[in-house]
Short mmCIF file of C-alpha atoms in Angstrom, two decimals:
data_model
loop_
_atom_site.label_atom_id
_atom_site.label_comp_id
_atom_site.label_asym_id
_atom_site.label_seq_id
_atom_site.Cartn_x
_atom_site.Cartn_y
_atom_site.Cartn_z
CA GLY A 1 -7.59 -13.55 -12.49
CA GLU A 2 -5.76 -12.58 -15.79
CA LYS A 3 -2.37 -12.34 -14.12
CA LEU A 4 -2.44 -15.72 -12.78
CA ASN A 5 -3.81 -17.46 -15.82
CA MET A 6 -1.23 -15.72 -18.32
CA LEU A 7 1.86 -16.61 -15.88
CA ARG A 8 0.52 -20.28 -15.68
CA LYS A 9 -0.08 -20.53 -19.30
CA LYS A 10 3.57 -18.93 -19.72
CA ALA A 11 4.95 -21.37 -17.34
CA ILE A 12 3.69 -24.36 -19.14
CA LEU A 13 4.81 -23.21 -22.42
CA PHE A 14 8.16 -22.67 -20.96
CA ALA A 15 8.54 -25.79 -19.23
CA LEU A 16 7.39 -27.82 -22.35
CA VAL A 17 10.06 -25.79 -24.41
CA PHE A 18 12.68 -26.63 -22.37
CA VAL A 19 11.66 -30.36 -22.18
CA LEU A 20 11.71 -30.39 -25.73
CA ALA A 21 15.36 -28.55 -26.04
CA LEU A 22 16.89 -31.66 -23.98
CA ALA A 23 14.83 -34.12 -25.77
CA PHE A 24 16.05 -33.13 -29.13
CA ALA A 25 19.62 -33.36 -30.46
CA PRO A 26 21.41 -29.97 -31.13
CA GLY A 27 19.65 -28.23 -34.23
CA LEU A 28 21.10 -26.00 -37.08
CA LEU A 29 22.23 -23.08 -34.98
CA PRO A 30 26.13 -22.65 -34.62
CA VAL A 31 26.84 -22.49 -31.06
CA THR A 32 30.35 -20.62 -30.20
CA ALA A 33 32.53 -21.24 -26.96
CA GLN A 34 31.47 -19.85 -23.90
CA ASP A 35 32.29 -15.75 -23.56
CA ASP A 36 34.56 -15.37 -20.48
CA ALA A 37 33.13 -11.87 -20.20
CA ILE A 38 30.40 -12.59 -17.91
CA ARG A 39 29.40 -11.59 -14.13
CA VAL A 40 27.45 -13.92 -11.99
CA ILE A 41 25.29 -12.10 -9.12
CA PRO A 42 23.85 -14.61 -6.65
CA VAL A 43 20.28 -13.79 -5.56
CA THR A 44 17.46 -14.96 -3.26
CA GLY A 45 14.56 -16.46 -4.83
CA GLU A 46 13.41 -19.28 -7.05
CA VAL A 47 11.11 -17.53 -10.01
CA VAL A 48 11.73 -13.98 -10.68
CA LEU A 49 10.93 -10.78 -12.73
CA GLY A 50 12.39 -7.78 -13.19
CA GLU A 51 12.81 -4.38 -15.04
CA LEU A 52 16.27 -2.67 -15.87
CA SER A 53 16.49 1.13 -15.41
CA PRO A 54 16.82 3.61 -17.89
CA ASP A 55 20.69 3.85 -17.52
CA GLY A 56 20.89 0.26 -17.70
CA ARG A 57 22.74 0.16 -14.18
CA THR A 58 20.00 -1.16 -11.92
CA LEU A 59 17.69 -4.03 -11.75
CA ALA A 60 14.51 -4.20 -9.99
CA LEU A 61 14.02 -7.68 -9.10
CA TYR A 62 10.82 -9.53 -7.44
CA GLU A 63 9.35 -13.09 -7.16
CA ILE A 64 6.33 -14.23 -8.81
CA GLY A 65 4.30 -15.05 -6.26
CA VAL A 66 1.70 -16.78 -8.36
CA MET A 67 4.13 -19.79 -8.79
CA HIS A 68 4.03 -20.41 -5.24
CA GLY A 69 0.36 -19.98 -4.74
CA TYR A 70 0.77 -16.88 -2.94
CA GLU A 71 2.30 -18.93 -0.39
CA ILE A 72 4.28 -16.91 2.09
CA ILE A 73 7.88 -17.35 1.61
CA ALA A 74 9.20 -14.46 3.61
CA ASP A 75 12.72 -14.71 2.01
CA TYR A 76 11.10 -14.36 -1.50
CA LEU A 77 8.78 -11.39 -0.60
CA PRO A 78 11.33 -8.56 -0.81
CA LEU A 79 11.42 -6.34 -3.94
CA ARG A 80 15.33 -5.53 -4.63
CA LEU A 81 17.66 -3.28 -6.53
CA VAL A 82 20.70 -5.05 -7.75
CA ASP A 83 23.70 -2.85 -9.31
CA ILE A 84 24.60 -4.92 -11.96
CA GLU A 85 28.02 -3.38 -12.20
CA SER A 86 29.11 -4.21 -8.42
CA GLY A 87 26.44 -6.90 -7.58
CA THR A 88 25.35 -5.10 -4.84
CA VAL A 89 21.69 -6.04 -3.57
CA THR A 90 19.61 -3.83 -1.88
CA GLU A 91 16.23 -4.76 -0.21
CA LEU A 92 13.55 -2.39 -0.32
CA THR A 93 11.88 -1.58 3.28
CA GLY A 94 8.08 -1.60 3.16
CA PRO A 95 4.94 -3.97 2.37
CA THR A 96 6.11 -7.56 2.22
CA ASP A 97 3.02 -8.64 -0.33
CA TYR A 98 4.10 -10.11 -3.84
CA VAL A 99 4.96 -7.64 -6.62
CA GLN A 100 2.91 -8.14 -9.85
CA ASP A 101 4.67 -5.48 -11.98
CA VAL A 102 7.28 -2.60 -11.84
CA ALA A 103 8.41 0.50 -13.47
CA PHE A 104 11.16 3.07 -13.16
CA SER A 105 10.48 6.52 -13.79
CA PRO A 106 12.37 8.18 -16.88
CA ASP A 107 15.20 9.46 -14.70
CA GLY A 108 15.33 6.11 -12.49
CA ALA A 109 14.92 8.39 -9.60
CA ILE A 110 11.67 6.64 -8.52
CA LEU A 111 10.39 2.92 -8.99
CA ALA A 112 6.48 2.15 -9.01
CA SER A 113 5.42 -1.05 -8.12
CA VAL A 114 2.14 -2.89 -7.96
CA GLN A 115 1.32 -5.21 -5.25
CA ALA A 116 -0.92 -8.02 -4.55
CA ASN A 117 -2.65 -6.25 -1.89
CA GLY A 118 -4.20 -3.60 -4.18
CA TYR A 119 -1.69 -0.73 -3.94
CA ILE A 120 0.78 1.34 -5.94
CA TYR A 121 3.82 2.05 -4.26
CA LEU A 122 6.36 4.85 -5.03
CA TRP A 123 10.09 3.99 -3.95
CA ASP A 124 13.20 6.20 -3.61
CA THR A 125 15.76 3.96 -5.93
CA ALA A 126 18.86 5.95 -4.17
CA SER A 127 17.66 5.27 -0.46
CA GLY A 128 15.08 2.07 -0.89
CA THR A 129 12.20 3.71 1.17
CA GLU A 130 8.66 4.23 0.34
CA ILE A 131 7.54 7.66 -0.79
CA LYS A 132 3.84 7.16 -0.91
CA ARG A 133 1.39 4.54 -1.72
CA ILE A 134 -1.62 4.80 -3.92
CA PRO A 135 -5.37 2.94 -3.42
CA ALA A 136 -5.70 1.12 -6.77
CA THR A 137 -7.01 -2.59 -7.53
CA ARG A 138 -5.80 -5.85 -7.36
CA THR A 139 -6.14 -6.72 -11.18
CA ILE A 140 -3.83 -4.47 -12.50
CA GLY A 141 -1.31 -6.46 -15.01
CA GLN A 142 0.83 -3.85 -15.85
CA ILE A 143 2.37 -0.46 -14.88
CA GLU A 144 4.35 2.01 -16.86
CA PHE A 145 5.62 5.77 -16.23
CA ALA A 146 4.66 8.25 -18.88
CA PRO A 147 7.72 10.17 -20.13
CA ASP A 148 6.70 13.12 -17.97
CA GLY A 149 8.00 11.10 -14.79
CA ARG A 150 4.55 12.31 -12.97
CA THR A 151 1.93 10.09 -14.87
CA LEU A 152 1.08 6.46 -14.32
CA ILE A 153 -0.54 4.12 -16.69
CA THR A 154 -2.05 0.88 -15.57
CA ARG A 155 -3.54 -1.87 -17.61
CA SER A 156 -5.82 -4.09 -15.78
CA GLY A 157 -7.19 -7.45 -16.97
CA GLY A 158 -10.64 -9.31 -16.36
CA LEU A 159 -13.81 -9.18 -18.43
CA GLU A 160 -13.44 -5.51 -19.20
CA PRO A 161 -10.16 -4.58 -19.73
CA VAL A 162 -9.63 -1.22 -18.24
CA LEU A 163 -6.60 1.46 -18.66
CA LEU A 164 -6.39 3.76 -16.11
CA VAL A 165 -4.33 7.01 -16.07
CA TRP A 166 -2.83 8.36 -12.60
CA ASP A 167 -1.57 11.56 -11.33
CA THR A 168 1.30 10.58 -8.99
CA ASP A 169 1.55 13.89 -7.17
CA THR A 170 -2.21 14.05 -6.23
CA SER A 171 -2.84 10.16 -6.35
CA VAL A 172 -5.87 10.97 -8.45
CA ILE A 173 -7.18 8.63 -11.38
CA THR A 174 -7.24 11.39 -14.35
CA SER A 175 -8.67 9.50 -17.13
CA MET A 176 -10.39 5.83 -17.56
CA LEU A 177 -9.95 4.33 -20.71
CA ILE A 178 -12.54 1.50 -21.68
CA GLU A 179 -13.71 0.46 -25.10
CA ARG A 180 -17.31 2.12 -25.03
CA TYR A 181 -20.18 1.48 -27.56
CA PRO A 182 -22.98 3.71 -28.64
CA THR A 183 -25.89 1.15 -27.51
CA LEU A 184 -26.67 -1.50 -25.19
CA ASN A 185 -27.24 -3.78 -27.83
CA GLU A 186 -23.58 -3.16 -29.63
CA THR A 187 -22.45 -3.36 -26.49
CA LEU A 188 -23.97 -6.77 -25.55
CA THR A 189 -23.53 -8.19 -29.04
CA ILE A 190 -19.27 -7.25 -29.00
CA THR A 191 -19.19 -8.81 -25.18
CA VAL A 192 -20.93 -11.83 -26.69
CA GLU A 193 -18.50 -12.24 -29.77
CA ARG A 194 -15.55 -11.53 -27.92
CA THR A 195 -15.13 -13.86 -25.14
CA ASN A 196 -11.97 -13.62 -23.06
CA TYR A 197 -10.86 -10.46 -25.06
CA THR A 198 -8.22 -8.22 -23.05
CA TYR A 199 -5.22 -6.46 -23.46
CA ILE A 200 -1.92 -8.58 -22.84
CA GLU A 201 0.76 -5.99 -23.44
CA MET A 202 1.07 -2.08 -23.98
CA ASP A 203 3.73 0.62 -24.50
CA ILE A 204 3.62 4.16 -24.30
CA ALA A 205 4.61 6.50 -27.25
CA PRO A 206 7.93 8.43 -26.59
CA ASP A 207 6.00 11.74 -26.46
CA GLY A 208 3.28 10.24 -23.97
CA SER A 209 0.65 11.14 -26.27
CA ALA A 210 -0.51 7.52 -27.00
CA LEU A 211 -0.53 4.01 -25.99
CA VAL A 212 -0.05 0.96 -28.23
CA LEU A 213 -1.73 -2.13 -27.18
CA VAL A 214 -1.86 -6.05 -28.06
CA THR A 215 -5.17 -7.64 -27.61
CA SER A 216 -5.61 -11.51 -26.64
CA TYR A 217 -7.16 -11.85 -30.16
CA ASP A 218 -3.79 -10.63 -31.85
CA GLY A 219 -4.96 -7.28 -32.89
CA ILE A 220 -2.87 -4.10 -32.34
CA LEU A 221 -4.65 -1.16 -31.09
CA LEU A 222 -3.41 2.92 -31.13
CA TRP A 223 -5.04 4.37 -28.37
CA ASN A 224 -4.49 8.22 -28.40
CA LEU A 225 -5.30 9.71 -24.66
CA ALA A 226 -7.27 12.63 -25.71
CA ASP A 227 -9.51 10.34 -28.09
CA GLU A 228 -12.54 8.63 -26.51
CA LEU A 229 -11.89 4.86 -28.61
CA PRO A 230 -8.73 3.23 -29.86
CA VAL A 231 -7.89 3.01 -33.63
CA THR A 232 -7.28 -0.81 -35.01
CA LEU A 233 -3.78 -0.95 -36.68
CA ARG A 234 -3.81 -4.27 -37.17
CA ALA A 235 -7.07 -6.70 -36.89
CA GLY A 236 -7.37 -9.42 -34.72
CA LEU A 237 -8.67 -12.98 -35.18
CA ASP A 238 -11.64 -14.59 -34.75
CA GLN A 239 -10.98 -16.13 -31.31
CA PRO A 240 -8.37 -15.65 -28.67
CA ARG A 241 -5.04 -16.69 -30.12
CA PRO A 242 -2.08 -14.27 -29.28
CA SER A 243 0.88 -14.52 -31.63
CA ILE A 244 2.72 -11.30 -30.79
CA VAL A 245 5.10 -12.18 -27.73
CA SER A 246 6.77 -8.42 -27.58
CA LEU A 247 6.00 -5.13 -28.51
CA ALA A 248 7.23 -1.63 -27.99
CA TYR A 249 7.81 1.75 -29.79
CA ALA A 250 10.89 2.62 -31.59
CA PRO A 251 12.64 6.22 -30.93
CA GLY A 252 10.53 9.24 -32.45
CA GLY A 253 7.09 7.00 -31.97
CA GLU A 254 6.72 6.42 -35.90
CA THR A 255 7.46 2.74 -35.86
CA LEU A 256 6.95 -0.26 -33.99
CA ILE A 257 8.98 -3.44 -33.04
CA PHE A 258 7.50 -6.55 -32.18
CA SER A 259 8.03 -10.52 -32.60
CA ASP A 260 5.74 -13.38 -33.15
CA ARG A 261 5.72 -16.75 -32.36
CA ASP A 262 6.69 -17.76 -36.12
CA ASP A 263 10.29 -16.26 -35.05
CA MET A 264 10.12 -13.08 -37.05
CA LEU A 265 11.00 -9.83 -35.95
CA HIS A 266 9.20 -6.91 -37.53
CA VAL A 267 9.55 -3.21 -37.78
CA TRP A 268 6.25 -1.67 -38.45
CA ASP A 269 5.20 1.68 -39.73
CA ILE A 270 2.41 3.36 -37.82
CA THR A 271 1.11 5.24 -40.56
CA SER A 272 1.04 2.64 -43.13
CA ALA A 273 0.25 -0.15 -40.63
CA SER A 274 2.88 -2.28 -42.32
CA ASP A 275 6.32 -4.04 -42.26
CA VAL A 276 9.01 -1.70 -43.08
CA GLN A 277 11.53 -4.52 -42.23
CA THR A 278 11.24 -8.00 -41.26
CA VAL A 279 14.33 -10.27 -39.91
CA PRO A 280 13.84 -14.00 -39.19
CA LEU A 281 15.15 -15.06 -35.70
CA VAL A 282 17.63 -17.77 -36.18
CA SER A 283 16.01 -20.38 -33.77
CA GLU A 284 13.60 -23.10 -33.97
CA LEU A 285 12.64 -22.92 -30.31
CA ILE A 286 12.60 -19.14 -28.95
CA ALA A 287 12.02 -19.35 -25.18
CA GLY A 288 10.46 -16.16 -23.38
CA GLN A 289 10.26 -12.69 -24.88
CA PRO A 290 13.14 -11.01 -26.91
CA ALA A 291 14.70 -8.01 -25.65
CA TRP A 292 15.85 -5.03 -27.53
CA THR A 293 17.77 -1.61 -27.39
CA PRO A 294 15.76 1.49 -26.97
CA ASP A 295 17.12 2.57 -30.24
CA GLY A 296 15.87 -0.62 -31.53
CA SER A 297 19.39 -1.49 -33.30
CA ARG A 298 19.96 -4.44 -31.25
CA ILE A 299 17.92 -7.74 -30.16
CA ALA A 300 18.71 -10.18 -27.90
CA TRP A 301 16.47 -13.61 -27.44
CA ILE A 302 17.09 -17.17 -25.93
CA ASP A 303 17.58 -20.40 -28.29
CA ALA A 304 15.94 -22.95 -26.12
CA ARG A 305 16.84 -25.98 -28.48
CA GLU A 306 20.46 -24.99 -28.25
CA GLN A 307 20.15 -23.08 -24.47
CA ALA A 308 22.01 -20.46 -26.02
CA LEU A 309 22.08 -16.55 -25.81
CA VAL A 310 21.61 -14.82 -29.27
CA VAL A 311 22.36 -11.15 -30.07
CA LEU A 312 21.65 -9.44 -33.41
CA ASP A 313 22.56 -6.17 -34.81
CA LEU A 314 19.66 -5.44 -37.10
CA ALA A 315 22.00 -3.64 -39.14
CA GLN A 316 23.85 -7.23 -39.84
CA PRO A 317 20.79 -9.65 -39.55
CA ASP A 318 23.05 -12.49 -41.16
CA GLU A 319 25.69 -12.24 -38.39
CA PRO A 320 24.39 -13.39 -35.11
CA GLN A 321 26.48 -13.20 -32.05
CA ILE A 322 25.80 -16.54 -29.78
CA ILE A 323 26.49 -17.65 -26.59
CA ARG A 324 25.98 -20.92 -25.07
CA LEU A 325 24.59 -20.38 -21.60
CA PRO A 326 26.16 -21.59 -18.88
CA MET A 327 23.45 -23.66 -17.13
CA SER A 328 25.26 -26.22 -15.84
CA ASP A 329 27.90 -24.33 -14.16
CA TYR A 330 25.71 -22.51 -11.87
CA GLY A 331 22.82 -25.13 -11.20
CA LEU A 332 20.55 -23.38 -13.21
CA ARG A 333 17.51 -25.33 -15.09
CA GLY A 334 14.09 -24.58 -16.79
CA GLY A 335 11.32 -25.50 -15.08
CA ARG A 336 8.40 -23.52 -13.68
CA SER A 337 10.03 -20.29 -14.58
CA TYR A 338 10.88 -18.62 -18.17
CA PRO A 339 14.20 -16.83 -18.76
CA THR A 340 13.95 -12.93 -18.93
CA LEU A 341 16.54 -10.78 -20.96
CA ALA A 342 17.22 -7.36 -20.76
CA LEU A 343 19.67 -5.22 -22.87
CA THR A 344 21.38 -2.01 -21.61
CA PRO A 345 20.47 0.95 -23.42
CA ASP A 346 24.05 0.81 -25.28
CA GLY A 347 23.39 -2.35 -26.31
CA ARG A 348 26.88 -3.88 -24.55
CA GLN A 349 25.42 -5.75 -22.23
CA VAL A 350 22.89 -8.36 -21.67
CA VAL A 351 21.16 -9.20 -18.39
CA PHE A 352 19.76 -12.55 -17.78
CA PHE A 353 17.18 -13.89 -15.26
CA GLY A 354 14.45 -15.57 -14.17
CA TYR A 355 15.27 -19.24 -14.22
CA VAL A 356 14.57 -21.65 -11.50
CA ALA A 357 17.87 -22.49 -9.37
CA GLY A 358 18.66 -26.37 -8.96
CA ASP A 359 19.18 -27.52 -5.79
CA THR A 360 20.38 -24.88 -3.93
CA GLY A 361 17.97 -23.91 -1.37
CA GLY A 362 16.26 -20.82 -3.28
CA GLU A 363 19.32 -19.51 -4.44
CA ASN A 364 19.71 -18.38 -7.87
CA VAL A 365 21.75 -16.09 -9.89
CA ILE A 366 21.52 -13.19 -12.24
CA LEU A 367 24.44 -13.52 -15.24
CA VAL A 368 25.57 -10.43 -16.98
CA PHE A 369 27.11 -10.84 -20.48
CA ASP A 370 29.43 -8.36 -22.40
CA VAL A 371 28.50 -8.64 -25.73
CA GLY A 372 30.32 -5.60 -27.29
CA GLY A 373 28.01 -2.99 -29.19
#
């Protein structure tokens, strides 16, 4: 499905990136000595994804099952909660199907996960136990909590991208958002013209009233939940070729922050549909998706050529903080996986995970960098 294809494409892309990183001599980016302010948390698994809780204290971590062809590797299955301060790892008690995506409720008390078996699960993060399960579909590619902490929105792929709005109290779908057209002729025409059209990313407005979507044609859509159809904020291309690699609402809901494959960060006004600030990301080969603080003031990314972590204050875009990634120290390597970053809300810590471990029998690590703020 869409999730499988996207992960395979990403895996191939980032494997190539790291091959290039090793093949070329160091580039123009100056790299500081390794920062001593780092914590190392061992975890079981080879290729992992996760999400940081709203308070920045807990990482929900899960294995990317598709990378193993969904071979059942029992030690890799459990969804885990990692305390990034103490390093304590708690395995959730419940189903063992591979997780597709996770989302914390705004208060961090509940974790929602969508599984490969076609259920949405709600977990109590304090006890690590299952609260309830909601029958869903097996095509969900992304799940997000709305600000009210009760509503979930899921993004599905396939030939007809669908957004579903769920009431977690009643386990009922309250709304189904699909791009519908007045006539069958128009529907067929658009379907034929837009092959492989889907949504590849979404974010929910801070007030919960709207969604912003990135399409596989590199367009940006704004969908007010009370409206039947979305509004195009940025026109797409004539064929599938997404360049936007990460997108989110900034606080207040009036601007968006997104980065593209031209290594530019955009702060974008929704009303005027135009840039209010652009910042070149000082790197020739960016690996993975950049991460930023909820207020959009700090951004972090990985320079693949230098194998370095870059942290930038948008108020001082010419003064990046650069930390060499200690890959060889911890048996880490680039490969089938790709790195994932998360910034704590105060911008003082970067959580780094997702690499394939070296020849360590399925052991991996989470690195937590203290980067000030």
